[in-house]
Coordinates of C-alpha atoms in Angstrom, one line a residue:
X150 CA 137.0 109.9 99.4
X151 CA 136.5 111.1 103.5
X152 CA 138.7 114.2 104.3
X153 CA 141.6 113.2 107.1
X154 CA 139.2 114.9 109.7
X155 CA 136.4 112.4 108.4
X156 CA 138.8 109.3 109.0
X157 CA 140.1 110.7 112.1
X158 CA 136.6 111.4 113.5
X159 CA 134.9 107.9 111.9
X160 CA 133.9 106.8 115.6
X161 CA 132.1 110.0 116.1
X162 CA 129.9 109.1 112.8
X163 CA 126.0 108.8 113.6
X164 CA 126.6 105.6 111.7
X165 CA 128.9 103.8 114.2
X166 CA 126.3 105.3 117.3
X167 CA 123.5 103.7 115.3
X168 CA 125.7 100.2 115.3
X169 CA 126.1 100.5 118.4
X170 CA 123.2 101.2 119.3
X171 CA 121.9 98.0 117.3
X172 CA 124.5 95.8 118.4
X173 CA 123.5 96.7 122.3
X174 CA 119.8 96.4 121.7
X175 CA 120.6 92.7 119.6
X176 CA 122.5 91.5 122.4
X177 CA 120.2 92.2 125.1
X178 CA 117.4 90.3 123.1
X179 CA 119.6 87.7 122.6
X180 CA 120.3 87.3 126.2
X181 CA 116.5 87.6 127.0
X182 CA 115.7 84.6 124.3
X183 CA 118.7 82.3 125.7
X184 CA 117.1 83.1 129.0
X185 CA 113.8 82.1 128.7
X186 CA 115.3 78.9 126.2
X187 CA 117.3 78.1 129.3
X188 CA 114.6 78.8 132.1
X189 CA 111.9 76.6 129.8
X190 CA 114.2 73.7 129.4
X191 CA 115.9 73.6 132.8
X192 CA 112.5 73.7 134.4
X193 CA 111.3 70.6 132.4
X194 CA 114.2 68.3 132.7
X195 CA 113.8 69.2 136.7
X196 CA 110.2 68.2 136.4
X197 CA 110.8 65.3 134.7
X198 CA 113.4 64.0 137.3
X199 CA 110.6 65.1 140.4
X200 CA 108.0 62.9 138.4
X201 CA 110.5 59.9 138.3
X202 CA 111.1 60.2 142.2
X203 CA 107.9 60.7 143.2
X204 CA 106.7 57.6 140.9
X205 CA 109.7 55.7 142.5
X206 CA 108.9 56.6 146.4
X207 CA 105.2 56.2 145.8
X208 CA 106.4 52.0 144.8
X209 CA 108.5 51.9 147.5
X210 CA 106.2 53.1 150.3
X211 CA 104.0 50.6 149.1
X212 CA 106.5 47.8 148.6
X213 CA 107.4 48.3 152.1
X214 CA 103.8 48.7 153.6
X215 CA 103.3 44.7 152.0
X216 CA 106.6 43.6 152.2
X217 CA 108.3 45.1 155.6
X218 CA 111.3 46.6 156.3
X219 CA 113.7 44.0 155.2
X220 CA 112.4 43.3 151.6
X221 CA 112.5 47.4 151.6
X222 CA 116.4 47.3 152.5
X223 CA 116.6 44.6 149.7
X224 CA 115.2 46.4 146.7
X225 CA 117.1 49.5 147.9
X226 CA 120.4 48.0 147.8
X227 CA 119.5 46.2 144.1
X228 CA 118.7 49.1 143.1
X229 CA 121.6 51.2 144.2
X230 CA 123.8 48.6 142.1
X231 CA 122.2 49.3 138.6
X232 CA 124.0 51.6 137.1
X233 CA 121.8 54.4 134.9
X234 CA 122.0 57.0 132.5
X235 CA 120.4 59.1 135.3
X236 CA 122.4 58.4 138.6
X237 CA 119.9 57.0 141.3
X238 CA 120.4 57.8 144.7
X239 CA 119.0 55.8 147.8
X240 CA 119.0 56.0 151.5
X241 CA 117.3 54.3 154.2
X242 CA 118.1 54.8 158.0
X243 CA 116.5 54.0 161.0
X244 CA 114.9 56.2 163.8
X245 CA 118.3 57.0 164.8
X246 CA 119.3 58.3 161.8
X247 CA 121.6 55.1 161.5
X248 CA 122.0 53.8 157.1
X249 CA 120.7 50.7 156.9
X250 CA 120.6 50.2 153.1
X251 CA 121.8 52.8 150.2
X252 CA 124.3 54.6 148.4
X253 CA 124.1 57.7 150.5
X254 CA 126.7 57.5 153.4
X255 CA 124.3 59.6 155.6
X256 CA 120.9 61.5 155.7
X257 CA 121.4 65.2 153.9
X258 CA 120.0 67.8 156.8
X259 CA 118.1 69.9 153.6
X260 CA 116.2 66.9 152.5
X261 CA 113.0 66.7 155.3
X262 CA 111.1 63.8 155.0
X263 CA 108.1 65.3 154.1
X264 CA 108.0 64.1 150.5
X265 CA 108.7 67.9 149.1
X266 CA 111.0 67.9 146.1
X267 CA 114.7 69.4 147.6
X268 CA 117.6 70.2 146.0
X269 CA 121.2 69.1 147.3
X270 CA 125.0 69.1 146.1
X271 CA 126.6 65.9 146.9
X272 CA 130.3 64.3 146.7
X273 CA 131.2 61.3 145.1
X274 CA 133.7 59.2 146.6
X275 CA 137.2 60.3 145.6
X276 CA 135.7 63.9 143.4
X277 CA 136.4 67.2 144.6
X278 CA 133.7 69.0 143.1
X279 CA 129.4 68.3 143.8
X280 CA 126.9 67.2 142.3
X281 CA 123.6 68.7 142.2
X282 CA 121.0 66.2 143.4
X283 CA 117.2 66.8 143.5
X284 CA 115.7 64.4 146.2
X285 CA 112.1 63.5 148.0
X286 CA 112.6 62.2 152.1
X287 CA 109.9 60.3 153.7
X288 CA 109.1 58.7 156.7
X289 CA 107.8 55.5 157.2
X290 CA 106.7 53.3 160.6
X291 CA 108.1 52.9 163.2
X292 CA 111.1 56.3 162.3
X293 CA 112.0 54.7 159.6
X294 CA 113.2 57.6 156.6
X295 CA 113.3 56.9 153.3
X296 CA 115.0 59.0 150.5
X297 CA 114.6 59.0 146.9
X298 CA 116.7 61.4 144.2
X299 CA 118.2 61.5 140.6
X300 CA 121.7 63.3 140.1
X301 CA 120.7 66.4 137.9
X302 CA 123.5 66.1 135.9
X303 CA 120.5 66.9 132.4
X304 CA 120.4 70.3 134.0
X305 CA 123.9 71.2 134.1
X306 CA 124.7 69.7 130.6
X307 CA 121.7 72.3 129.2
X308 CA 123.0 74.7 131.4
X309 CA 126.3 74.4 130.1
X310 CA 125.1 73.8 126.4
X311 CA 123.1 76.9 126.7
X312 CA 125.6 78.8 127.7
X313 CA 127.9 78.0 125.1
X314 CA 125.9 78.6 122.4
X315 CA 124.9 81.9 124.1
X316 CA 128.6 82.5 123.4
X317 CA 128.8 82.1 120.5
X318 CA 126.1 83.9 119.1
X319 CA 127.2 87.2 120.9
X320 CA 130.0 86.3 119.4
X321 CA 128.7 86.1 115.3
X322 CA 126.9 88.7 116.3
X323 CA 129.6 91.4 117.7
X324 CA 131.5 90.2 114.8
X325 CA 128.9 91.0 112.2
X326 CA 127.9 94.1 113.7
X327 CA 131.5 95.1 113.4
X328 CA 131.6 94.3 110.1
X329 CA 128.6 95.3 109.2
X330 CA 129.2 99.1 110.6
X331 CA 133.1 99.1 109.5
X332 CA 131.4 98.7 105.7
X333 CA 128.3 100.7 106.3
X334 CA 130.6 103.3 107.8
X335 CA 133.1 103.3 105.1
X336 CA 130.0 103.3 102.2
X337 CA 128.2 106.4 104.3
X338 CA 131.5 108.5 105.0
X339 CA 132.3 107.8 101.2
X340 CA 129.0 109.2 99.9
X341 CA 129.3 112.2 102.9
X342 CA 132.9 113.2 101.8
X343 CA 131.8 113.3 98.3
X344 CA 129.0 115.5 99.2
X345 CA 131.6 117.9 101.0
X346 CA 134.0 117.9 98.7
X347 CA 131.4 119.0 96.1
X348 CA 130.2 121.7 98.7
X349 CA 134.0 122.9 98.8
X350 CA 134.5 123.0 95.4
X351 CA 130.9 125.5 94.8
X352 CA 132.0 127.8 97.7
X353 CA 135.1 128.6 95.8
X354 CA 133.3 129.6 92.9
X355 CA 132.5 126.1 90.9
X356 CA 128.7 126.3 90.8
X357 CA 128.4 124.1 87.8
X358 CA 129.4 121.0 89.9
X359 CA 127.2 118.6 90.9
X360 CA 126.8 115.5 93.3
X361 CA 126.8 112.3 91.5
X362 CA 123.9 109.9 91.7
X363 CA 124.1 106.6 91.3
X364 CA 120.8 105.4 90.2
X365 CA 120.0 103.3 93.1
X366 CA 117.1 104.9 94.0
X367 CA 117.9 105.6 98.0
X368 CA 118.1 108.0 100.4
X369 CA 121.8 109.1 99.0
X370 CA 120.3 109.7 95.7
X371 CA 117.2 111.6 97.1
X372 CA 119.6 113.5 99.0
X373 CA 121.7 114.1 96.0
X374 CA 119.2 115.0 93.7
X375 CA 117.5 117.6 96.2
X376 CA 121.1 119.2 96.9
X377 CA 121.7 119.4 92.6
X378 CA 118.2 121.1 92.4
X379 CA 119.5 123.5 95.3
X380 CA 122.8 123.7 93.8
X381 CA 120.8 124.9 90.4
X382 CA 119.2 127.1 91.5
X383 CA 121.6 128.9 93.6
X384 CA 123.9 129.1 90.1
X385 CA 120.5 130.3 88.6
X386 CA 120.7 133.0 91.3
X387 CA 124.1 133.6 90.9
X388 CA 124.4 133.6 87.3
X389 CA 121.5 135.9 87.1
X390 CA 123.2 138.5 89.8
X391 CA 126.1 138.6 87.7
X392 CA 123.9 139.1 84.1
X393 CA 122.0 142.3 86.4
X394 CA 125.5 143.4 87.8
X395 CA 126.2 144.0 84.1
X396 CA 123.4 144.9 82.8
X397 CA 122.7 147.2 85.3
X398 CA 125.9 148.9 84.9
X399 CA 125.6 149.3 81.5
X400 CA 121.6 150.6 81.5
X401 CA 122.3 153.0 84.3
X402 CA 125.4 154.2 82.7
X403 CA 123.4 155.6 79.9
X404 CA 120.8 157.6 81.7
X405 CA 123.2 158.9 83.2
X406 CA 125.7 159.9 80.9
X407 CA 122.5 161.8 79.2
X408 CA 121.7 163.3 82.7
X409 CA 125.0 164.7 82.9
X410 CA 125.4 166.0 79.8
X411 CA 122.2 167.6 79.9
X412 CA 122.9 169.3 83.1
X413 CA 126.6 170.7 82.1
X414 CA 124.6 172.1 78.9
X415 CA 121.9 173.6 80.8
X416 CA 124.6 175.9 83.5
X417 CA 126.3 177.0 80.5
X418 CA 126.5 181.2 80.1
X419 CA 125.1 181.0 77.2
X420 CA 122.4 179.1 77.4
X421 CA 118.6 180.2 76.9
X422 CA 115.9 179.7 79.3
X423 CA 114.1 177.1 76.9
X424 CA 117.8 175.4 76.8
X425 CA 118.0 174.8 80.6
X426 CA 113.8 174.1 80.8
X427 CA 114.3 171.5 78.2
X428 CA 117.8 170.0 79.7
X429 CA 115.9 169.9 83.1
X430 CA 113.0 167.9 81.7
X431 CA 115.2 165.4 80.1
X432 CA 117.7 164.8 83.3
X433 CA 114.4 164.6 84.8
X434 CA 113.4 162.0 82.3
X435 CA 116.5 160.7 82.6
X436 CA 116.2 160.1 86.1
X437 CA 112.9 158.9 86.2
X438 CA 114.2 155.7 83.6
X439 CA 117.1 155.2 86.3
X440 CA 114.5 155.1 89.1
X441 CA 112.3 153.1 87.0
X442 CA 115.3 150.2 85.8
X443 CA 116.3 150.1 89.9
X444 CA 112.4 149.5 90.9
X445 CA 111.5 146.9 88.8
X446 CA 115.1 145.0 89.8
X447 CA 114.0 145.6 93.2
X448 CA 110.1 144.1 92.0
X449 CA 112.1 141.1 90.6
X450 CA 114.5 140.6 93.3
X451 CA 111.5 140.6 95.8
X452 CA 110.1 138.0 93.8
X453 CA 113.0 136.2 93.8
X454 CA 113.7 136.3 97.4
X455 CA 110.9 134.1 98.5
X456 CA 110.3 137.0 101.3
X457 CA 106.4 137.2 100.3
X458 CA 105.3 133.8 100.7
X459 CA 104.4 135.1 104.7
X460 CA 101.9 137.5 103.4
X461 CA 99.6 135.3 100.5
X462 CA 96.5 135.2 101.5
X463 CA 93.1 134.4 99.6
X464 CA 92.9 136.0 96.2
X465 CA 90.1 135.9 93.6
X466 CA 92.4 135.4 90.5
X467 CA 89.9 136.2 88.1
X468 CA 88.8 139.3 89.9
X469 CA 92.1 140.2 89.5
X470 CA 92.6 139.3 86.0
X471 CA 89.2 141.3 85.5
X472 CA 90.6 144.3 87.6
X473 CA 93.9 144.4 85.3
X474 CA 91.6 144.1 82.0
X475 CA 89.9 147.1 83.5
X476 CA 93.2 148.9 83.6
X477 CA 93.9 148.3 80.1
X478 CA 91.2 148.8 78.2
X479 CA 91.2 152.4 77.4
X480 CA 95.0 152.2 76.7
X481 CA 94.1 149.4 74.1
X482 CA 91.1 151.5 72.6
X483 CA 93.7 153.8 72.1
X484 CA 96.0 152.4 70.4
X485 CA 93.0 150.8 67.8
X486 CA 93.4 147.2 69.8
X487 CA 90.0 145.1 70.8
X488 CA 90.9 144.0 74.5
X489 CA 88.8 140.9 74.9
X490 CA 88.0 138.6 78.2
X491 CA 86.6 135.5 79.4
X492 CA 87.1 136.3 83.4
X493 CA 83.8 136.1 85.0
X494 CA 83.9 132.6 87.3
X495 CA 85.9 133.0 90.4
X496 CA 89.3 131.7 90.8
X497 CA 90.3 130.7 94.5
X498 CA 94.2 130.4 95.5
X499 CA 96.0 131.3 98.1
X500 CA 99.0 134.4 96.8
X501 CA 100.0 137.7 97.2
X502 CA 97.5 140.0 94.8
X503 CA 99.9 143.0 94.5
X504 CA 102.3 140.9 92.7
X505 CA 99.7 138.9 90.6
X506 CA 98.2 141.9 89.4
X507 CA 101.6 143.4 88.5
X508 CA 102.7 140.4 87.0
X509 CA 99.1 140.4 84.4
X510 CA 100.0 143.5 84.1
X511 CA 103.0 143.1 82.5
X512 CA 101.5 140.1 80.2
X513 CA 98.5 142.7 79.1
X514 CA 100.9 145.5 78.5
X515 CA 103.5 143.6 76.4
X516 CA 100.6 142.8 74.3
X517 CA 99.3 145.9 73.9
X518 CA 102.7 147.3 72.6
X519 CA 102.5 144.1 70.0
X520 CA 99.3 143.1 68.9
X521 CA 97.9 144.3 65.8
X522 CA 94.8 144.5 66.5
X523 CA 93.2 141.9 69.3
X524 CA 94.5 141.1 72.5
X525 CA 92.2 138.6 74.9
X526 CA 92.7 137.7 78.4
X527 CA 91.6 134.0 80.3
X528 CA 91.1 132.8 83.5
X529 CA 89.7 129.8 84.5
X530 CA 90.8 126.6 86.3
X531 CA 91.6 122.7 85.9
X532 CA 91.9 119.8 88.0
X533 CA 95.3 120.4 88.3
X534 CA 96.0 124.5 88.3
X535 CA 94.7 128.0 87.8
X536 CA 95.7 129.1 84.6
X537 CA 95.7 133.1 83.1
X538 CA 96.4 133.2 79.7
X539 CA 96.9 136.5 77.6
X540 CA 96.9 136.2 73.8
X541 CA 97.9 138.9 71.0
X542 CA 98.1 138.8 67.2
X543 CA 101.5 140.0 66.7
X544 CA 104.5 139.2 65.7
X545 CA 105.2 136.5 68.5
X546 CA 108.7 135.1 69.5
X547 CA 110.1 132.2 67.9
X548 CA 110.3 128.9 69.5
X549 CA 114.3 129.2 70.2
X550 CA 113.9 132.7 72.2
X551 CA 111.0 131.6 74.5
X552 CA 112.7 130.4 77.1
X553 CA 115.7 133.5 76.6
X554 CA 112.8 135.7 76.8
X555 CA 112.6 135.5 80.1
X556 CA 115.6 136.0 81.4
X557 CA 117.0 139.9 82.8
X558 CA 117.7 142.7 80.3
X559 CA 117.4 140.0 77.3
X560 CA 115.9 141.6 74.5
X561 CA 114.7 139.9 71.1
X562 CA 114.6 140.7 67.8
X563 CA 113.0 144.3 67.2
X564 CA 110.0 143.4 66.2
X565 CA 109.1 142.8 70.2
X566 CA 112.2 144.5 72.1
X567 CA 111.0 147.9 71.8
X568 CA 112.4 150.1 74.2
X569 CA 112.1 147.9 77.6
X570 CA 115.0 146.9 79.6
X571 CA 113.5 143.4 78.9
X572 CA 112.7 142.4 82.5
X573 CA 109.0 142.2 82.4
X574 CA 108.5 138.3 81.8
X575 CA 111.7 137.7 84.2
X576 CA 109.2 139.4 86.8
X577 CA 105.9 137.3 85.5
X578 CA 108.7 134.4 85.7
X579 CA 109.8 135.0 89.2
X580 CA 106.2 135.9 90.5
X581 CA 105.1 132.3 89.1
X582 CA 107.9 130.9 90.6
X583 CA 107.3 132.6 93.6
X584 CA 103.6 131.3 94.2
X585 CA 105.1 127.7 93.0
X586 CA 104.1 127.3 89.7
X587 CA 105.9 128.7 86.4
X588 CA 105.4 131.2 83.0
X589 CA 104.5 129.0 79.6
X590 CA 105.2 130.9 76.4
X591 CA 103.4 129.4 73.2
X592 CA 102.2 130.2 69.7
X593 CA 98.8 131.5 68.8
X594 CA 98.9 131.8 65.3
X595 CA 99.6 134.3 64.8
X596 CA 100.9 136.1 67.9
X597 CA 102.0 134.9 71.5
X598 CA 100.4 133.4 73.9
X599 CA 101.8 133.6 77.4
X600 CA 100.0 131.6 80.6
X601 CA 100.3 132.1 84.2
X602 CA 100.5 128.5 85.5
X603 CA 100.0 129.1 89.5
X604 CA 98.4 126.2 91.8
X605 CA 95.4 125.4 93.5
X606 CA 94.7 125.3 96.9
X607 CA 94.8 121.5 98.6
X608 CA 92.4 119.3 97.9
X609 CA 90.4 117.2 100.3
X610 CA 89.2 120.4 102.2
X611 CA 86.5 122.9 101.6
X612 CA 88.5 125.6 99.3
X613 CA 87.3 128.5 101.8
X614 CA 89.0 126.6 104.5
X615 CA 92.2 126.0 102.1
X616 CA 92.9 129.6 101.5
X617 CA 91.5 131.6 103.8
X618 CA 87.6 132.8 102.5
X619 CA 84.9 134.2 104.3
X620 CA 81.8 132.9 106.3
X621 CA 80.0 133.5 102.9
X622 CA 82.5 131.4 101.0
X623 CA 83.7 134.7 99.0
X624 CA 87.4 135.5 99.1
X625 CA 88.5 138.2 101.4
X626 CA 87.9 141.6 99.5
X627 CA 90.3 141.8 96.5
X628 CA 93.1 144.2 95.9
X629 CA 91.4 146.7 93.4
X630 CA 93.7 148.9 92.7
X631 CA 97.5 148.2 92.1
X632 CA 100.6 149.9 92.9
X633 CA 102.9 150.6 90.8
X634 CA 103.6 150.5 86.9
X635 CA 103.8 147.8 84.8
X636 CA 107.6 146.8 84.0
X637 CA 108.5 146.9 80.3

């Protein structure tokens, strides 16, 4: 559930401004669409009523043109005493402005008797409040004025209808937005305060906690399925800092126990000059294992960090695969090993070729420490990845220990831990992982078979263009020679 801040601050949510903001927007549109629903039907129940008058005058002018004034003053005051649904209104008056037949008491002074349609509010005999009239005047022979008009009372009752029902949809409206945003709110803050409260409990220390997904498939459960990913990862990190806080103390502590020893041994009195050349060399030795353990954490840590992604740039991944083979081939001549490849095509990503080559270099010298007698390096590429796979003939690891195998200062069975600090596939794991793509560990039957799994470039564009290459379409010149040893 929200925190007390969360309830106290619910009006501050983006969720109530968005309601709002919705609610605002709804209403104006409503009041545009009433408006024009009002203009449009108004405007025809006017028209209608100037139509009817001007039909009405037009018989009249003529009734009086055959008939004179008296039959005129006749049909005006019969048809003043109908009643109808519309209320009819008549006047006629002399050149004196004098009534001589209607139900008007007296000539409006807006109405001109031009025959333009007017508009007028009237009383009724007895009523306080008007009446809107629409009215046409016109004048006959001899000063004689007629005028024609219809009580607009179809106006007002639209007018009035309109209005009401204007009311009441603001009204639904305002009530369903508020609805509406007091449960949106309440469903939003819920899934927020639950995402907080999880955040709380992993800065104090409870990394293995995780936001709850509900399986609905929307933006909460992307959300919460991107932040457990994060929240992974960052135990990953964490869990891993702690295993190389450990480790570390316990690696280093040996070297330099030895280094120590060696050094109170050599300024003893009665120590030979071979004693304290040999005790030298070893804290020397010694010293150079300590620098070596703290450079490849550092190498994997680098890796780790994400800080390189700013300098990849084009590499040829098989030139590099071919460079490292290179490397290693006098070391596995050596050592009685056939060092095999299948390099030659060129292999166009976009990474950073100090760590690739370090990382194959890693993968080629593992297997030279544990093949029997044939080791063989591949590069090539797929539809969906660039793939460098080294293969020995040795003992292998077993399925249960592959994915172990790559974790810091883990070290197998003896038959493949050696005398490493076992962090050179962490560093082939975090340089994949680095470059976006990830370390696969199988088995060759005999032996192991570890591929570099590292994506392409994207499609749709000319690969040069992708990664970087030259006017020639060859990859800017490739890193040669490498840095640093391989880590064990």
């Amino acid at each position: 559930m929200p925190d007390g801040n969360m309830q106290v601050r619910w009006w501050r949510s983006v969720t109530v401004r968005l309601v709002l903001a919705s609610t605002v927007a709804s209403t104006l549109m409503i009041g545009v669409v009433f408006g024009i629903l009002y203009w449009r039907a108004v405007g025809v129940v006017e028209q209608q009523a100037a139509d009817t008058v001007a039909s009405e005058m037009r018989g009249l002018i003529e009734h009086f043109s055959e008939s004179g004034l008296a039959d005129l003053m006749q049909t005006v005051r019969d048809r003043s005493a109908v009643p109808a649904e519309a209320e009819p209104v008549y006047l006629v008056v002399d050149g004196l402005g004098n009534r001589l037949a209607g139900n008007l008491l007296a000539w409006p002074p807006t109405i001109l008797p031009d025959g333009g349609w007017r508009k007028v509010e009237l009383y009724r005999r007895g009523e306080e409040n008007p009446i809107l009239i629409g009215a046409r005047g016109y004048e006959l022979i001899g000063g004689v004025r007629l005028l024609v008009g219809r009580a607009l009372e179809g106006r007002v009752a639209i007018q009035d209808a309109i209005g009401e029902s204007l009311l009441w949809a603001l009204a639904a409206l305002w009530a369903m937005a508020v609805g509406g945003g007091i449960l949106l709110s309440r469903t939003v803050l819920r899934r927020v305060g639950e995402v907080a409260a999880i955040n709380r409990e992993v800065m104090v220390g409870e990394l293995g906690r995780r936001v709850p997904v509900r399986g609905s498939g929307d933006e909460f459960d992307r959300l919460a399925d991107s932040m457990n990913a994060m929240l992974s990862r960052i135990e990953e990190l964490m869990v891993g800092m702690r295993t190389v806080t450990d480790s570390v103390g316990h690696d280093i502590r040996s070297p330099l126990t030895r280094l120590r020893n060696r050094l109170e041994r050599a300024r003893l009195a009665g120590a030979s000059e071979a004693e304290r050349e040999a005790a030298l060399d070893a804290a020397v030795a010694d010293v150079d294992l300590t620098l070596d353990l703290l450079g490849r954490l550092l190498d994997i840590a680098r890796a780790e960090s994400g800080l390189q992604r700013g300098e990849m740039a084009a590499v040829d991944l098989g030139a590099v695969a071919r460079d490292v083979v290179d490397l290693y081939e006098p070391i596995a001549e050596d050592r009685g090993m056939v060092l095999e490849a299948d390099a030659g095509r060129e292999i166009a990503i976009a990474g950073h070729a100090e760590l690739l080559a370090q990382a194959l270099s890693n993968l080629v010298d593992n297997a030279t420490k544990y093949a029997r007698r044939r080791i063989r390096v591949d590069a090539w590429q797929d539809e969906n990845a660039a793939r460098v796979a080294v293969t020995d003939d040795g003992p292998g690891i077993p399925a249960g220990d592959r994915e172990r195998a790559t974790e810091r200062f883990v070290r197998l069975d003896p038959s493949r831990s050696g005398k490493g600090a076992g962090l050179g596939l962490s560093l082939v794991a975090a340089v994949a992982r680095l470059h976006g793509g990830h370390l696969e560990l199988a088995d060759a039957q005999p032996g192991l078979r570890a591929v570099l799994v590292l994506p392409l470039p994207a499609t749709g564009r000319q690969r040069g263009e992708a990664i970087g290459l030259g006017a020639e379409g060859s990859p800017k010149p490739a890193l040669r020679r490498y840095e640093g040893d391989p880590v064990a």
